[in-house]
Amino acid sequence: MNRHCCVYALLPAAILAALAARQGPGKEELKLQLPKPLFIGTPTNIKSPNLEVITGKPRGPFYVPVGTKLLSLNRPVKSSDMQPVIGELTMVTDGEKEGGDGYFVELGPGKQWVQIDLGAPYALHAILVWHYHSQARVYRDVIVQVSDDKDFLKGVATVFNNDHDNTAGLGIGKDKEYVEVAEGRLVDPRGTRGRYVRLYSGGNTSNDLNHYVEVEVYGTPLT
Ligand SMILES: [Ca+2]
Ligand SMILES: [Ca+2]
């Protein structure tokens, strides 16, 4: 038995199964262009009952079906706040992910959403969101949904929800809150199909406002 075998023998079966599902035939690593980190270190002053354990480690590779492409670049964006406090809605999909002033759109207080129209339905394999990354923050009640209905009234699939106490009224989420960092947050939609991606938030640990530096949606055409 070589050293790798010994290491894998120590991993729980559930983790091995997850690894097998992520790598393998027909999959390739999702290549991302990440912005420069603007702060370093592990924040210790953020308190939340639903915060994930902060490791400070990079995300590591993520595997998607071969042929997966970025679908969201320069696609149209709608919002519950069509007159942002700062910036423009086009910033959500303009490909700029730098964290400084001038690179984010600021939406009003409380529960708000942005929605990207991919132009056609696709099978979705990764959704990345950068709310804000020049300061360690946790955004509240982050919910990501996919639908073919632009009004999200029917056929809605929730692919991420960290609203553990149902503040947003969209149901209790099982995902954890997280600290925003330069690598963004990767949501795995697991092949969910749809044309529209809607992302909710409800303020953050620094203020009641909502911000987006960028959202990226990756997927493959429906066959
Ligand atoms: Ca941007
Ligand atoms: Ca909540």
PDB file of C-alpha atoms and ligand atoms in Angstrom:
ATOM      1  CA  MET A   1       0.000   0.000   0.000  1.00  0.00           C
ATOM      2  CA  ASN A   2       1.514   3.361  -0.963  1.00  0.00           C
ATOM      3  CA  ARG A   3       1.260   6.500   1.121  1.00  0.00           C
ATOM      4  CA  HIS A   4      -1.795   7.814  -0.743  1.00  0.00           C
ATOM      5  CA  CYS A   5      -3.690   4.626  -0.010  1.00  0.00           C
ATOM      6  CA  CYS A   6      -2.906   5.035   3.665  1.00  0.00           C
ATOM      7  CA  VAL A   7      -4.153   8.623   3.681  1.00  0.00           C
ATOM      8  CA  TYR A   8      -7.401   7.748   1.901  1.00  0.00           C
ATOM      9  CA  ALA A   9      -7.940   4.800   4.229  1.00  0.00           C
ATOM     10  CA  LEU A  10      -8.185   7.304   7.070  1.00  0.00           C
ATOM     11  CA  LEU A  11     -10.929   9.392   5.406  1.00  0.00           C
ATOM     12  CA  PRO A  12     -14.541   8.725   6.365  1.00  0.00           C
ATOM     13  CA  ALA A  13     -16.624   7.041   3.671  1.00  0.00           C
ATOM     14  CA  ALA A  14     -18.861  10.104   3.260  1.00  0.00           C
ATOM     15  CA  ILE A  15     -15.889  12.316   2.373  1.00  0.00           C
ATOM     16  CA  LEU A  16     -14.579   9.729  -0.101  1.00  0.00           C
ATOM     17  CA  ALA A  17     -17.985   9.631  -1.783  1.00  0.00           C
ATOM     18  CA  ALA A  18     -18.027  13.427  -2.068  1.00  0.00           C
ATOM     19  CA  LEU A  19     -14.541  13.420  -3.613  1.00  0.00           C
ATOM     20  CA  ALA A  20     -15.577  10.781  -6.148  1.00  0.00           C
ATOM     21  CA  ALA A  21     -18.613  12.849  -7.131  1.00  0.00           C
ATOM     22  CA  ARG A  22     -16.476  15.898  -7.727  1.00  0.00           C
ATOM     23  CA  GLN A  23     -13.665  14.419  -9.781  1.00  0.00           C
ATOM     24  CA  GLY A  24     -13.690  11.774 -12.458  1.00  0.00           C
ATOM     25  CA  PRO A  25     -14.617  11.194 -16.090  1.00  0.00           C
ATOM     26  CA  GLY A  26     -16.312  14.068 -17.854  1.00  0.00           C
ATOM     27  CA  LYS A  27     -15.259  16.596 -15.203  1.00  0.00           C
ATOM     28  CA  GLU A  28     -12.657  19.321 -15.243  1.00  0.00           C
ATOM     29  CA  GLU A  29     -11.465  21.886 -12.740  1.00  0.00           C
ATOM     30  CA  LEU A  30     -13.388  25.163 -12.863  1.00  0.00           C
ATOM     31  CA  LYS A  31     -10.846  27.860 -13.742  1.00  0.00           C
ATOM     32  CA  LEU A  32     -11.521  31.183 -12.028  1.00  0.00           C
ATOM     33  CA  GLN A  33      -9.911  34.604 -12.216  1.00  0.00           C
ATOM     34  CA  LEU A  34      -9.765  35.860  -8.661  1.00  0.00           C
ATOM     35  CA  PRO A  35      -9.190  39.434  -7.494  1.00  0.00           C
ATOM     36  CA  LYS A  36      -6.451  40.515  -5.112  1.00  0.00           C
ATOM     37  CA  PRO A  37      -7.223  40.001  -1.412  1.00  0.00           C
ATOM     38  CA  LEU A  38      -7.586  43.328   0.399  1.00  0.00           C
ATOM     39  CA  PHE A  39      -7.293  42.038   3.928  1.00  0.00           C
ATOM     40  CA  ILE A  40      -5.371  39.202   5.463  1.00  0.00           C
ATOM     41  CA  GLY A  41      -5.952  37.176   8.555  1.00  0.00           C
ATOM     42  CA  THR A  42      -8.864  35.613  10.319  1.00  0.00           C
ATOM     43  CA  PRO A  43     -11.481  37.981  11.672  1.00  0.00           C
ATOM     44  CA  THR A  44     -12.281  37.298  15.300  1.00  0.00           C
ATOM     45  CA  ASN A  45     -14.773  40.087  16.015  1.00  0.00           C
ATOM     46  CA  ILE A  46     -17.706  38.746  13.980  1.00  0.00           C
ATOM     47  CA  LYS A  47     -20.347  37.049  16.065  1.00  0.00           C
ATOM     48  CA  SER A  48     -23.206  35.041  14.655  1.00  0.00           C
ATOM     49  CA  PRO A  49     -25.063  31.948  15.818  1.00  0.00           C
ATOM     50  CA  ASN A  50     -25.001  30.537  12.275  1.00  0.00           C
ATOM     51  CA  LEU A  51     -21.429  31.274  11.151  1.00  0.00           C
ATOM     52  CA  GLU A  52     -19.347  28.491   9.618  1.00  0.00           C
ATOM     53  CA  VAL A  53     -15.996  27.596  11.151  1.00  0.00           C
ATOM     54  CA  ILE A  54     -13.418  30.009   9.727  1.00  0.00           C
ATOM     55  CA  THR A  55     -10.355  28.118   8.487  1.00  0.00           C
ATOM     56  CA  GLY A  56      -8.615  30.924   6.558  1.00  0.00           C
ATOM     57  CA  LYS A  57      -7.668  28.332   3.918  1.00  0.00           C
ATOM     58  CA  PRO A  58      -8.288  28.778   0.180  1.00  0.00           C
ATOM     59  CA  ARG A  59     -11.258  26.944  -1.318  1.00  0.00           C
ATOM     60  CA  GLY A  60      -9.307  24.391  -3.347  1.00  0.00           C
ATOM     61  CA  PRO A  61     -10.287  22.997  -6.748  1.00  0.00           C
ATOM     62  CA  PHE A  62     -13.907  22.601  -7.806  1.00  0.00           C
ATOM     63  CA  TYR A  63     -14.876  20.210 -10.600  1.00  0.00           C
ATOM     64  CA  VAL A  64     -17.569  20.832 -13.213  1.00  0.00           C
ATOM     65  CA  PRO A  65     -18.708  18.981 -16.353  1.00  0.00           C
ATOM     66  CA  VAL A  66     -16.344  19.402 -19.309  1.00  0.00           C
ATOM     67  CA  GLY A  67     -17.544  22.283 -21.487  1.00  0.00           C
ATOM     68  CA  THR A  68     -18.879  24.378 -18.588  1.00  0.00           C
ATOM     69  CA  LYS A  69     -18.760  28.067 -19.514  1.00  0.00           C
ATOM     70  CA  LEU A  70     -19.253  31.457 -17.863  1.00  0.00           C
ATOM     71  CA  LEU A  71     -22.814  32.443 -18.831  1.00  0.00           C
ATOM     72  CA  SER A  72     -23.392  35.628 -16.883  1.00  0.00           C
ATOM     73  CA  LEU A  73     -20.770  38.047 -18.249  1.00  0.00           C
ATOM     74  CA  ASN A  74     -22.481  41.325 -19.250  1.00  0.00           C
ATOM     75  CA  ARG A  75     -25.932  39.700 -19.011  1.00  0.00           C
ATOM     76  CA  PRO A  76     -28.761  42.031 -17.898  1.00  0.00           C
ATOM     77  CA  VAL A  77     -29.396  42.509 -14.175  1.00  0.00           C
ATOM     78  CA  LYS A  78     -32.643  43.445 -12.439  1.00  0.00           C
ATOM     79  CA  SER A  79     -33.089  44.226  -8.769  1.00  0.00           C
ATOM     80  CA  SER A  80     -35.639  44.863  -6.053  1.00  0.00           C
ATOM     81  CA  ASP A  81     -33.826  48.227  -5.867  1.00  0.00           C
ATOM     82  CA  MET A  82     -33.591  49.566  -9.425  1.00  0.00           C
ATOM     83  CA  GLN A  83     -32.053  52.828  -8.192  1.00  0.00           C
ATOM     84  CA  PRO A  84     -28.924  51.771  -6.303  1.00  0.00           C
ATOM     85  CA  VAL A  85     -27.503  54.049  -3.607  1.00  0.00           C
ATOM     86  CA  ILE A  86     -24.023  53.728  -5.130  1.00  0.00           C
ATOM     87  CA  GLY A  87     -22.937  52.287  -8.474  1.00  0.00           C
ATOM     88  CA  GLU A  88     -24.902  50.599 -11.246  1.00  0.00           C
ATOM     89  CA  LEU A  89     -26.585  47.208 -11.548  1.00  0.00           C
ATOM     90  CA  THR A  90     -24.410  46.457 -14.586  1.00  0.00           C
ATOM     91  CA  MET A  91     -21.468  46.126 -12.156  1.00  0.00           C
ATOM     92  CA  VAL A  92     -22.895  42.776 -11.003  1.00  0.00           C
ATOM     93  CA  THR A  93     -21.959  41.089 -14.296  1.00  0.00           C
ATOM     94  CA  ASP A  94     -19.258  43.365 -15.777  1.00  0.00           C
ATOM     95  CA  GLY A  95     -16.386  40.982 -14.972  1.00  0.00           C
ATOM     96  CA  GLU A  96     -14.690  43.425 -12.564  1.00  0.00           C
ATOM     97  CA  LYS A  97     -14.106  41.808  -9.178  1.00  0.00           C
ATOM     98  CA  GLU A  98     -11.702  44.199  -7.485  1.00  0.00           C
ATOM     99  CA  GLY A  99     -12.753  44.994  -3.946  1.00  0.00           C
ATOM    100  CA  GLY A 100     -12.086  48.714  -3.637  1.00  0.00           C
ATOM    101  CA  ASP A 101     -14.381  51.722  -3.893  1.00  0.00           C
ATOM    102  CA  GLY A 102     -15.958  52.132  -7.311  1.00  0.00           C
ATOM    103  CA  TYR A 103     -16.327  48.391  -7.955  1.00  0.00           C
ATOM    104  CA  PHE A 104     -19.518  47.577  -6.062  1.00  0.00           C
ATOM    105  CA  VAL A 105     -23.169  48.422  -6.370  1.00  0.00           C
ATOM    106  CA  GLU A 106     -24.923  49.343  -3.124  1.00  0.00           C
ATOM    107  CA  LEU A 107     -28.602  48.480  -2.719  1.00  0.00           C
ATOM    108  CA  GLY A 108     -30.967  49.811  -0.089  1.00  0.00           C
ATOM    109  CA  PRO A 109     -31.463  48.478   3.443  1.00  0.00           C
ATOM    110  CA  GLY A 110     -33.027  45.182   4.474  1.00  0.00           C
ATOM    111  CA  LYS A 111     -34.061  42.364   2.178  1.00  0.00           C
ATOM    112  CA  GLN A 112     -33.064  43.022  -1.451  1.00  0.00           C
ATOM    113  CA  TRP A 113     -32.334  40.893  -4.492  1.00  0.00           C
ATOM    114  CA  VAL A 114     -30.520  41.005  -7.787  1.00  0.00           C
ATOM    115  CA  GLN A 115     -31.493  38.806 -10.714  1.00  0.00           C
ATOM    116  CA  ILE A 116     -29.460  37.799 -13.761  1.00  0.00           C
ATOM    117  CA  ASP A 117     -31.085  36.815 -17.068  1.00  0.00           C
ATOM    118  CA  LEU A 118     -28.882  34.224 -18.794  1.00  0.00           C
ATOM    119  CA  GLY A 119     -30.918  34.639 -21.993  1.00  0.00           C
ATOM    120  CA  ALA A 120     -31.855  30.942 -22.187  1.00  0.00           C
ATOM    121  CA  PRO A 121     -32.136  28.041 -19.757  1.00  0.00           C
ATOM    122  CA  TYR A 122     -28.915  26.172 -18.952  1.00  0.00           C
ATOM    123  CA  ALA A 123     -27.797  23.404 -16.618  1.00  0.00           C
ATOM    124  CA  LEU A 124     -25.946  25.304 -13.891  1.00  0.00           C
ATOM    125  CA  HIS A 125     -22.763  23.956 -12.297  1.00  0.00           C
ATOM    126  CA  ALA A 126     -21.333  26.847 -10.270  1.00  0.00           C
ATOM    127  CA  ILE A 127     -22.532  30.220  -8.991  1.00  0.00           C
ATOM    128  CA  LEU A 128     -19.983  32.576  -7.454  1.00  0.00           C
ATOM    129  CA  VAL A 129     -20.874  35.691  -5.511  1.00  0.00           C
ATOM    130  CA  TRP A 130     -18.691  38.511  -4.274  1.00  0.00           C
ATOM    131  CA  HIS A 131     -20.795  40.831  -2.127  1.00  0.00           C
ATOM    132  CA  TYR A 132     -17.932  42.956  -0.820  1.00  0.00           C
ATOM    133  CA  HIS A 133     -14.379  42.041   0.056  1.00  0.00           C
ATOM    134  CA  SER A 134     -12.412  45.067   1.211  1.00  0.00           C
ATOM    135  CA  GLN A 135     -13.412  44.356   4.823  1.00  0.00           C
ATOM    136  CA  ALA A 136     -14.403  41.180   6.665  1.00  0.00           C
ATOM    137  CA  ARG A 137     -18.199  41.039   6.703  1.00  0.00           C
ATOM    138  CA  VAL A 138     -20.981  38.534   6.890  1.00  0.00           C
ATOM    139  CA  TYR A 139     -24.027  39.171   4.704  1.00  0.00           C
ATOM    140  CA  ARG A 140     -27.293  38.073   6.271  1.00  0.00           C
ATOM    141  CA  ASP A 141     -29.963  35.810   4.827  1.00  0.00           C
ATOM    142  CA  VAL A 142     -28.134  34.920   1.641  1.00  0.00           C
ATOM    143  CA  ILE A 143     -30.477  32.923  -0.581  1.00  0.00           C
ATOM    144  CA  VAL A 144     -29.768  31.870  -4.177  1.00  0.00           C
ATOM    145  CA  GLN A 145     -32.608  30.673  -6.410  1.00  0.00           C
ATOM    146  CA  VAL A 146     -32.932  29.468 -10.007  1.00  0.00           C
ATOM    147  CA  SER A 147     -36.067  29.587 -12.170  1.00  0.00           C
ATOM    148  CA  ASP A 148     -37.356  29.808 -15.736  1.00  0.00           C
ATOM    149  CA  ASP A 149     -39.935  32.303 -14.439  1.00  0.00           C
ATOM    150  CA  LYS A 150     -38.630  35.884 -14.420  1.00  0.00           C
ATOM    151  CA  ASP A 151     -40.990  36.703 -11.543  1.00  0.00           C
ATOM    152  CA  PHE A 152     -39.928  33.678  -9.470  1.00  0.00           C
ATOM    153  CA  LEU A 153     -43.534  32.712  -8.822  1.00  0.00           C
ATOM    154  CA  LYS A 154     -43.318  29.141 -10.121  1.00  0.00           C
ATOM    155  CA  GLY A 155     -40.682  26.458 -10.733  1.00  0.00           C
ATOM    156  CA  VAL A 156     -38.266  27.984  -8.222  1.00  0.00           C
ATOM    157  CA  ALA A 157     -35.289  25.928  -7.022  1.00  0.00           C
ATOM    158  CA  THR A 158     -33.351  27.156  -3.991  1.00  0.00           C
ATOM    159  CA  VAL A 159     -29.675  26.226  -4.358  1.00  0.00           C
ATOM    160  CA  PHE A 160     -28.324  28.060  -1.290  1.00  0.00           C
ATOM    161  CA  ASN A 161     -30.020  29.419   1.840  1.00  0.00           C
ATOM    162  CA  ASN A 162     -28.267  30.453   5.048  1.00  0.00           C
ATOM    163  CA  ASP A 163     -31.303  32.179   6.578  1.00  0.00           C
ATOM    164  CA  HIS A 164     -31.475  29.782   9.529  1.00  0.00           C
ATOM    165  CA  ASP A 165     -34.319  31.657  11.254  1.00  0.00           C
ATOM    166  CA  ASN A 166     -36.435  32.520   8.179  1.00  0.00           C
ATOM    167  CA  THR A 167     -35.999  36.307   8.400  1.00  0.00           C
ATOM    168  CA  ALA A 168     -36.557  36.610   4.650  1.00  0.00           C
ATOM    169  CA  GLY A 169     -39.722  34.493   4.751  1.00  0.00           C
ATOM    170  CA  LEU A 170     -38.510  32.138   2.010  1.00  0.00           C
ATOM    171  CA  GLY A 171     -38.069  29.140   4.305  1.00  0.00           C
ATOM    172  CA  ILE A 172     -35.471  27.996   6.794  1.00  0.00           C
ATOM    173  CA  GLY A 173     -32.034  27.469   5.235  1.00  0.00           C
ATOM    174  CA  LYS A 174     -29.535  24.802   6.237  1.00  0.00           C
ATOM    175  CA  ASP A 175     -26.434  26.548   4.864  1.00  0.00           C
ATOM    176  CA  LYS A 176     -24.027  28.467   7.066  1.00  0.00           C
ATOM    177  CA  GLU A 177     -23.172  32.145   7.119  1.00  0.00           C
ATOM    178  CA  TYR A 178     -19.650  32.963   5.939  1.00  0.00           C
ATOM    179  CA  VAL A 179     -17.152  35.818   5.930  1.00  0.00           C
ATOM    180  CA  GLU A 180     -16.730  37.520   2.547  1.00  0.00           C
ATOM    181  CA  VAL A 181     -13.251  37.068   1.042  1.00  0.00           C
ATOM    182  CA  ALA A 182     -11.580  37.826  -2.303  1.00  0.00           C
ATOM    183  CA  GLU A 183     -12.111  34.308  -3.681  1.00  0.00           C
ATOM    184  CA  GLY A 184     -15.875  34.855  -3.459  1.00  0.00           C
ATOM    185  CA  ARG A 185     -18.426  32.271  -2.370  1.00  0.00           C
ATOM    186  CA  LEU A 186     -18.995  29.257  -4.557  1.00  0.00           C
ATOM    187  CA  VAL A 187     -22.515  27.843  -4.539  1.00  0.00           C
ATOM    188  CA  ASP A 188     -22.967  24.406  -6.117  1.00  0.00           C
ATOM    189  CA  PRO A 189     -26.296  24.315  -8.011  1.00  0.00           C
ATOM    190  CA  ARG A 190     -25.685  20.615  -8.885  1.00  0.00           C
ATOM    191  CA  GLY A 191     -26.953  20.867 -12.434  1.00  0.00           C
ATOM    192  CA  THR A 192     -30.148  22.774 -11.565  1.00  0.00           C
ATOM    193  CA  ARG A 193     -31.730  24.073 -14.777  1.00  0.00           C
ATOM    194  CA  GLY A 194     -32.980  27.558 -15.351  1.00  0.00           C
ATOM    195  CA  ARG A 195     -32.698  30.863 -17.177  1.00  0.00           C
ATOM    196  CA  TYR A 196     -32.796  33.283 -14.246  1.00  0.00           C
ATOM    197  CA  VAL A 197     -30.636  33.383 -11.120  1.00  0.00           C
ATOM    198  CA  ARG A 198     -31.852  35.471  -8.187  1.00  0.00           C
ATOM    199  CA  LEU A 199     -29.723  36.283  -5.128  1.00  0.00           C
ATOM    200  CA  TYR A 200     -31.160  37.675  -1.914  1.00  0.00           C
ATOM    201  CA  SER A 201     -29.455  39.249   1.070  1.00  0.00           C
ATOM    202  CA  GLY A 202     -30.596  41.200   4.098  1.00  0.00           C
ATOM    203  CA  GLY A 203     -27.866  43.603   5.148  1.00  0.00           C
ATOM    204  CA  ASN A 204     -24.531  42.687   6.685  1.00  0.00           C
ATOM    205  CA  THR A 205     -22.556  42.820   9.909  1.00  0.00           C
ATOM    206  CA  SER A 206     -21.298  46.370   9.189  1.00  0.00           C
ATOM    207  CA  ASN A 207     -24.569  48.002   8.051  1.00  0.00           C
ATOM    208  CA  ASP A 208     -28.107  47.317   6.798  1.00  0.00           C
ATOM    209  CA  LEU A 209     -27.201  47.759   3.134  1.00  0.00           C
ATOM    210  CA  ASN A 210     -26.583  45.182   0.417  1.00  0.00           C
ATOM    211  CA  HIS A 211     -23.626  45.073  -1.956  1.00  0.00           C
ATOM    212  CA  TYR A 212     -22.438  43.199  -5.020  1.00  0.00           C
ATOM    213  CA  VAL A 213     -19.008  43.344  -6.598  1.00  0.00           C
ATOM    214  CA  GLU A 214     -19.784  40.503  -9.021  1.00  0.00           C
ATOM    215  CA  VAL A 215     -21.830  37.383  -9.598  1.00  0.00           C
ATOM    216  CA  GLU A 216     -20.669  34.639 -11.946  1.00  0.00           C
ATOM    217  CA  VAL A 217     -22.895  31.836 -13.209  1.00  0.00           C
ATOM    218  CA  TYR A 218     -21.347  28.823 -14.944  1.00  0.00           C
ATOM    219  CA  GLY A 219     -23.187  26.099 -16.829  1.00  0.00           C
ATOM    220  CA  THR A 220     -23.715  24.036 -19.952  1.00  0.00           C
ATOM    221  CA  PRO A 221     -26.373  24.216 -22.703  1.00  0.00           C
ATOM    222  CA  LEU A 222     -29.384  21.950 -22.337  1.00  0.00           C
ATOM    223  CA  THR A 223     -29.157  18.959 -24.651  1.00  0.00           C
TER     224      THR A 223
HETATM  225 CA    CA B   1     -18.293  43.772 -11.081  1.00  0.00          CA
HETATM  226 CA    CA B   2     -31.916  35.163   9.268  1.00  0.00          CA
END
